[in-house]
Amino acid sequence: MRKRIAVLCVATVLAAGAVLLVPTVTTDTSQGDTRVLGITVNGGRTLLVGPTDPVTFPLEVTAEDDSGIRSVSPIGVWGPSYGVLKASPMECTPASHTVSVCRGTVTVDPAKKDVYNDEAGTWFVDLKVNANDGDRFVGQTAGGFSLKRAARISGYGVPPHADQGQELTVKGWLNRSFWSDNKYHGYEGGPAYLQFRAHGSSRWTTVATAVSDPAGTVTARVRASGTGEFQWYSPGDKWTGSAISPPLAVTVAAKPGP
């Protein structure tokens, strides 16, 4: 049975068809003039976590107080469905007499059940900033960031050679990481775009759209218009990362004249 210790005062609301835990009241409090100037998680990039491999990502907090910053004590990061991850001790480097930049890391290991499928989504930093004069800042919803399930998509069905105007049935398999059993499984209901790039061009153009079936299969029918490459692109969503298939090359021969 899953068990999590609730370290945050949260309430459950329904948003975009999923349960997201958010504080019932404003949780940022300040004693004195201590304030957070900025928080960066994973360099500002979406955090993509596969089914098995641990991921360690950086956490950076820039804070200010007229007496200087003594320390930042991170409780950790938290997300939907009571997801909680611990942060390492933060090392602070003064940028001026009043401002310090404090850095630490957070590790998420799906193989150790640090996260579950329903914990993908928007996460927040829970921290306390301590100033040299005893002032402090406490925030539970600072530095929002995205933690998503990694996705993959493959493509097949494009012949190496085709005639001009020949109908092609291009398929693909869209799958995403399941933290519940540490494997990739087909992703049902995921959007996917079949794109084409003509030989010698750097531009991909969408030529068909599809939605994955219960097995994660996507299918599109298009006509061969010229030599080039096809690829599948899935943009993902709030809970799932984007994915691009390897290119599928096709050489198209013009129909002989009369």
Short mmCIF file of C-alpha atoms in Angstrom, two decimals:
data_model
loop_
_atom_site.label_atom_id
_atom_site.label_comp_id
_atom_site.label_asym_id
_atom_site.label_seq_id
_atom_site.Cartn_x
_atom_site.Cartn_y
_atom_site.Cartn_z
CA MET A 1 0.00 0.00 0.00
CA ARG A 2 1.26 3.46 -0.89
CA LYS A 3 1.94 5.56 2.16
CA ARG A 4 3.08 9.18 2.19
CA ILE A 5 3.58 11.50 5.14
CA ALA A 6 1.71 14.73 4.54
CA VAL A 7 4.24 17.46 5.27
CA LEU A 8 2.25 20.22 3.64
CA CYS A 9 -1.15 21.71 4.41
CA VAL A 10 -2.96 21.17 1.13
CA ALA A 11 -6.41 20.86 -0.31
CA THR A 12 -7.57 18.83 -3.30
CA VAL A 13 -9.06 20.54 -6.32
CA LEU A 14 -10.06 19.25 -9.72
CA ALA A 15 -8.19 20.89 -12.58
CA ALA A 16 -7.96 19.87 -16.24
CA GLY A 17 -9.36 16.47 -15.44
CA ALA A 18 -6.70 15.60 -12.89
CA VAL A 19 -6.26 15.99 -9.16
CA LEU A 20 -3.73 18.67 -8.25
CA LEU A 21 -2.92 19.53 -4.67
CA VAL A 22 -2.61 23.23 -3.88
CA PRO A 23 -2.45 25.16 -0.60
CA THR A 24 -5.75 26.42 0.74
CA VAL A 25 -4.20 29.77 1.68
CA THR A 26 -1.15 31.82 0.77
CA THR A 27 1.78 29.93 2.24
CA ASP A 28 4.60 32.46 1.78
CA THR A 29 5.45 34.25 5.03
CA SER A 30 8.21 36.69 5.84
CA GLN A 31 9.74 37.88 9.09
CA GLY A 32 11.68 41.06 8.43
CA ASP A 33 12.95 42.10 5.01
CA THR A 34 14.16 38.70 3.78
CA ARG A 35 12.90 37.88 0.31
CA VAL A 36 13.45 35.43 -2.54
CA LEU A 37 14.56 37.05 -5.79
CA GLY A 38 14.37 33.93 -7.92
CA ILE A 39 14.21 30.14 -7.97
CA THR A 40 15.43 27.97 -10.84
CA VAL A 41 14.75 24.24 -11.00
CA ASN A 42 16.57 22.05 -13.55
CA GLY A 43 17.86 25.13 -15.33
CA GLY A 44 14.31 26.19 -16.13
CA ARG A 45 13.70 23.09 -18.26
CA THR A 46 10.91 20.54 -17.92
CA LEU A 47 12.04 17.52 -15.93
CA LEU A 48 11.50 14.28 -17.88
CA VAL A 49 11.69 11.04 -15.91
CA GLY A 50 11.82 7.62 -17.56
CA PRO A 51 10.65 4.34 -16.04
CA THR A 52 13.86 3.22 -14.31
CA ASP A 53 16.85 5.57 -14.33
CA PRO A 54 17.34 8.04 -11.45
CA VAL A 55 17.48 11.72 -12.35
CA THR A 56 19.34 14.32 -10.27
CA PHE A 57 18.48 17.92 -11.05
CA PRO A 58 19.79 21.25 -9.73
CA LEU A 59 17.88 23.64 -7.50
CA GLU A 60 19.03 27.28 -7.29
CA VAL A 61 17.64 29.95 -4.95
CA THR A 62 18.63 33.63 -5.05
CA ALA A 63 17.67 35.46 -1.86
CA GLU A 64 18.23 38.90 -0.30
CA ASP A 65 18.31 40.49 3.16
CA ASP A 66 19.94 43.73 4.31
CA SER A 67 22.07 41.74 6.77
CA GLY A 68 22.99 39.06 4.22
CA ILE A 69 21.79 35.47 3.83
CA ARG A 70 22.96 32.86 6.33
CA SER A 71 21.39 29.76 4.80
CA VAL A 72 18.56 28.25 2.80
CA SER A 73 16.94 25.23 4.40
CA PRO A 74 15.00 23.33 1.74
CA ILE A 75 12.34 20.98 3.00
CA GLY A 76 12.12 19.62 -0.53
CA VAL A 77 9.87 19.74 -3.56
CA TRP A 78 6.29 18.54 -3.75
CA GLY A 79 3.64 17.86 -6.37
CA PRO A 80 0.27 16.28 -7.12
CA SER A 81 -1.12 13.40 -5.07
CA TYR A 82 1.18 14.10 -2.11
CA GLY A 83 4.36 13.60 -4.13
CA VAL A 84 7.37 14.64 -2.04
CA LEU A 85 11.12 14.60 -2.82
CA LYS A 86 13.92 15.67 -0.48
CA ALA A 87 16.54 18.23 -1.43
CA SER A 88 20.23 18.09 -0.58
CA PRO A 89 21.81 20.66 1.76
CA MET A 90 22.08 24.04 0.01
CA GLU A 91 25.44 25.75 -0.38
CA CYS A 92 25.19 29.55 -0.42
CA THR A 93 27.60 31.87 -2.24
CA PRO A 94 27.38 35.63 -1.61
CA ALA A 95 26.81 37.67 -4.74
CA SER A 96 26.92 40.94 -2.75
CA HIS A 97 26.61 42.09 0.87
CA THR A 98 22.87 41.48 0.75
CA VAL A 99 22.29 38.83 -1.95
CA SER A 100 23.33 35.17 -2.01
CA VAL A 101 22.85 32.38 -4.53
CA CYS A 102 22.22 29.01 -2.88
CA ARG A 103 22.48 25.74 -4.80
CA GLY A 104 21.51 22.15 -4.11
CA THR A 105 20.15 19.09 -5.89
CA VAL A 106 17.13 16.82 -5.83
CA THR A 107 17.12 13.18 -6.95
CA VAL A 108 14.10 11.25 -8.17
CA ASP A 109 14.47 7.48 -8.62
CA PRO A 110 11.41 5.78 -10.15
CA ALA A 111 12.90 2.34 -9.49
CA LYS A 112 12.77 3.14 -5.76
CA LYS A 113 9.17 4.35 -6.08
CA ASP A 114 10.06 7.97 -5.41
CA VAL A 115 7.23 8.88 -7.78
CA TYR A 116 4.01 7.32 -9.04
CA ASN A 117 2.14 7.86 -12.31
CA ASP A 118 -0.42 10.25 -10.80
CA GLU A 119 2.31 12.52 -9.42
CA ALA A 120 3.33 13.92 -12.81
CA GLY A 121 2.43 17.57 -13.34
CA THR A 122 3.27 20.88 -11.66
CA TRP A 123 5.59 20.73 -8.65
CA PHE A 124 6.73 23.39 -6.18
CA VAL A 125 9.67 24.18 -3.91
CA ASP A 126 9.15 24.21 -0.13
CA LEU A 127 11.93 26.15 1.61
CA LYS A 128 13.04 28.49 4.40
CA VAL A 129 15.53 31.33 3.90
CA ASN A 130 17.46 32.40 7.00
CA ALA A 131 19.12 35.82 7.25
CA ASN A 132 22.11 36.76 9.41
CA ASP A 133 19.99 39.04 11.62
CA GLY A 134 17.38 36.38 12.38
CA ASP A 135 14.92 37.42 9.70
CA ARG A 136 13.50 34.68 7.50
CA PHE A 137 11.28 33.86 4.57
CA VAL A 138 9.18 30.69 4.40
CA GLY A 139 7.57 29.55 1.17
CA GLN A 140 5.76 26.36 0.25
CA THR A 141 4.70 27.17 -3.30
CA ALA A 142 7.85 28.79 -4.66
CA GLY A 143 9.51 27.97 -7.97
CA GLY A 144 6.82 26.01 -9.79
CA PHE A 145 8.20 23.54 -12.35
CA SER A 146 7.02 20.64 -14.54
CA LEU A 147 7.88 17.01 -13.77
CA LYS A 148 6.63 14.76 -16.58
CA ARG A 149 6.64 11.14 -17.65
CA ALA A 150 9.14 10.63 -20.48
CA ALA A 151 7.62 9.56 -23.80
CA ARG A 152 8.84 7.84 -26.96
CA ILE A 153 7.37 7.40 -30.42
CA SER A 154 8.46 5.16 -33.26
CA GLY A 155 7.42 5.11 -36.91
CA TYR A 156 6.99 2.46 -39.58
CA GLY A 157 5.13 1.70 -42.79
CA VAL A 158 7.01 4.03 -45.14
CA PRO A 159 8.50 2.09 -48.07
CA PRO A 160 12.01 3.05 -49.18
CA HIS A 161 10.67 3.64 -52.70
CA ALA A 162 7.25 4.86 -53.81
CA ASP A 163 5.54 6.23 -56.90
CA GLN A 164 4.34 9.80 -57.16
CA GLY A 165 0.83 9.98 -55.67
CA GLN A 166 0.99 6.51 -54.13
CA GLU A 167 -1.04 6.20 -50.93
CA LEU A 168 1.09 5.43 -47.90
CA THR A 169 -0.15 4.11 -44.57
CA VAL A 170 2.25 5.42 -41.95
CA LYS A 171 2.03 4.05 -38.44
CA GLY A 172 3.78 4.68 -35.17
CA TRP A 173 3.79 3.58 -31.56
CA LEU A 174 3.46 6.24 -28.86
CA ASN A 175 4.46 5.10 -25.40
CA ARG A 176 5.37 6.69 -22.10
CA SER A 177 7.04 5.70 -18.87
CA PHE A 178 4.99 3.97 -16.22
CA TRP A 179 6.52 4.55 -12.80
CA SER A 180 4.14 1.94 -11.38
CA ASP A 181 6.00 -1.02 -12.95
CA ASN A 182 9.10 0.73 -14.33
CA LYS A 183 8.37 0.02 -17.99
CA TYR A 184 7.22 1.82 -21.14
CA HIS A 185 3.62 1.16 -22.17
CA GLY A 186 1.40 2.38 -24.99
CA TYR A 187 -0.11 5.81 -24.37
CA GLU A 188 -3.82 5.99 -25.23
CA GLY A 189 -5.34 9.26 -26.39
CA GLY A 190 -2.06 11.02 -27.10
CA PRO A 191 -1.94 13.51 -29.98
CA ALA A 192 0.58 12.95 -32.77
CA TYR A 193 1.45 14.79 -35.97
CA LEU A 194 2.90 13.16 -39.07
CA GLN A 195 5.39 15.57 -40.61
CA PHE A 196 7.25 15.59 -43.92
CA ARG A 197 10.52 17.22 -44.93
CA ALA A 198 11.39 17.38 -48.62
CA HIS A 199 14.88 16.35 -49.67
CA GLY A 200 17.26 19.29 -49.30
CA SER A 201 14.92 21.22 -47.01
CA SER A 202 15.26 21.89 -43.27
CA ARG A 203 11.55 22.55 -42.75
CA TRP A 204 9.11 19.97 -41.44
CA THR A 205 5.47 20.34 -42.50
CA THR A 206 2.54 18.60 -40.81
CA VAL A 207 0.70 16.45 -43.35
CA ALA A 208 -1.63 14.46 -41.05
CA THR A 209 -2.77 14.23 -37.44
CA ALA A 210 -3.69 11.25 -35.32
CA VAL A 211 -4.68 10.23 -31.80
CA SER A 212 -3.23 7.05 -30.33
CA ASP A 213 -5.53 4.06 -29.80
CA PRO A 214 -5.65 1.99 -26.58
CA ALA A 215 -2.41 0.23 -27.58
CA GLY A 216 -0.64 3.52 -28.31
CA THR A 217 -0.74 3.05 -32.11
CA VAL A 218 -1.10 6.08 -34.38
CA THR A 219 -2.07 5.78 -38.04
CA ALA A 220 -2.18 8.24 -40.94
CA ARG A 221 -2.77 7.87 -44.69
CA VAL A 222 -1.01 10.25 -47.03
CA ARG A 223 0.06 10.33 -50.65
CA ALA A 224 3.69 10.38 -51.66
CA SER A 225 4.44 13.82 -53.01
CA GLY A 226 8.19 13.73 -53.35
CA THR A 227 11.47 12.38 -52.06
CA GLY A 228 12.18 13.20 -48.45
CA GLU A 229 11.54 12.03 -44.89
CA PHE A 230 8.56 11.50 -42.61
CA GLN A 231 8.56 11.72 -38.83
CA TRP A 232 6.03 11.48 -36.04
CA TYR A 233 5.91 14.28 -33.47
CA SER A 234 3.89 14.13 -30.24
CA PRO A 235 3.79 17.38 -28.25
CA GLY A 236 2.86 15.68 -24.98
CA ASP A 237 0.70 17.36 -22.38
CA LYS A 238 0.80 18.56 -18.77
CA TRP A 239 1.77 15.11 -17.55
CA THR A 240 3.73 13.62 -20.48
CA GLY A 241 6.81 14.83 -22.32
CA SER A 242 7.10 15.38 -26.07
CA ALA A 243 8.56 12.79 -28.43
CA ILE A 244 9.91 12.67 -32.00
CA SER A 245 10.41 9.50 -34.03
CA PRO A 246 13.53 8.75 -36.07
CA PRO A 247 13.11 9.95 -39.70
CA LEU A 248 11.54 7.58 -42.23
CA ALA A 249 13.14 8.13 -45.64
CA VAL A 250 11.31 7.63 -48.93
CA THR A 251 12.45 8.07 -52.51
CA VAL A 252 9.61 8.98 -54.84
CA ALA A 253 9.80 8.32 -58.55
CA ALA A 254 7.78 10.50 -60.89
CA LYS A 255 5.11 8.75 -62.89
CA PRO A 256 6.23 8.13 -66.46
CA GLY A 257 4.65 10.34 -69.04
CA PRO A 258 2.14 9.13 -71.64
#
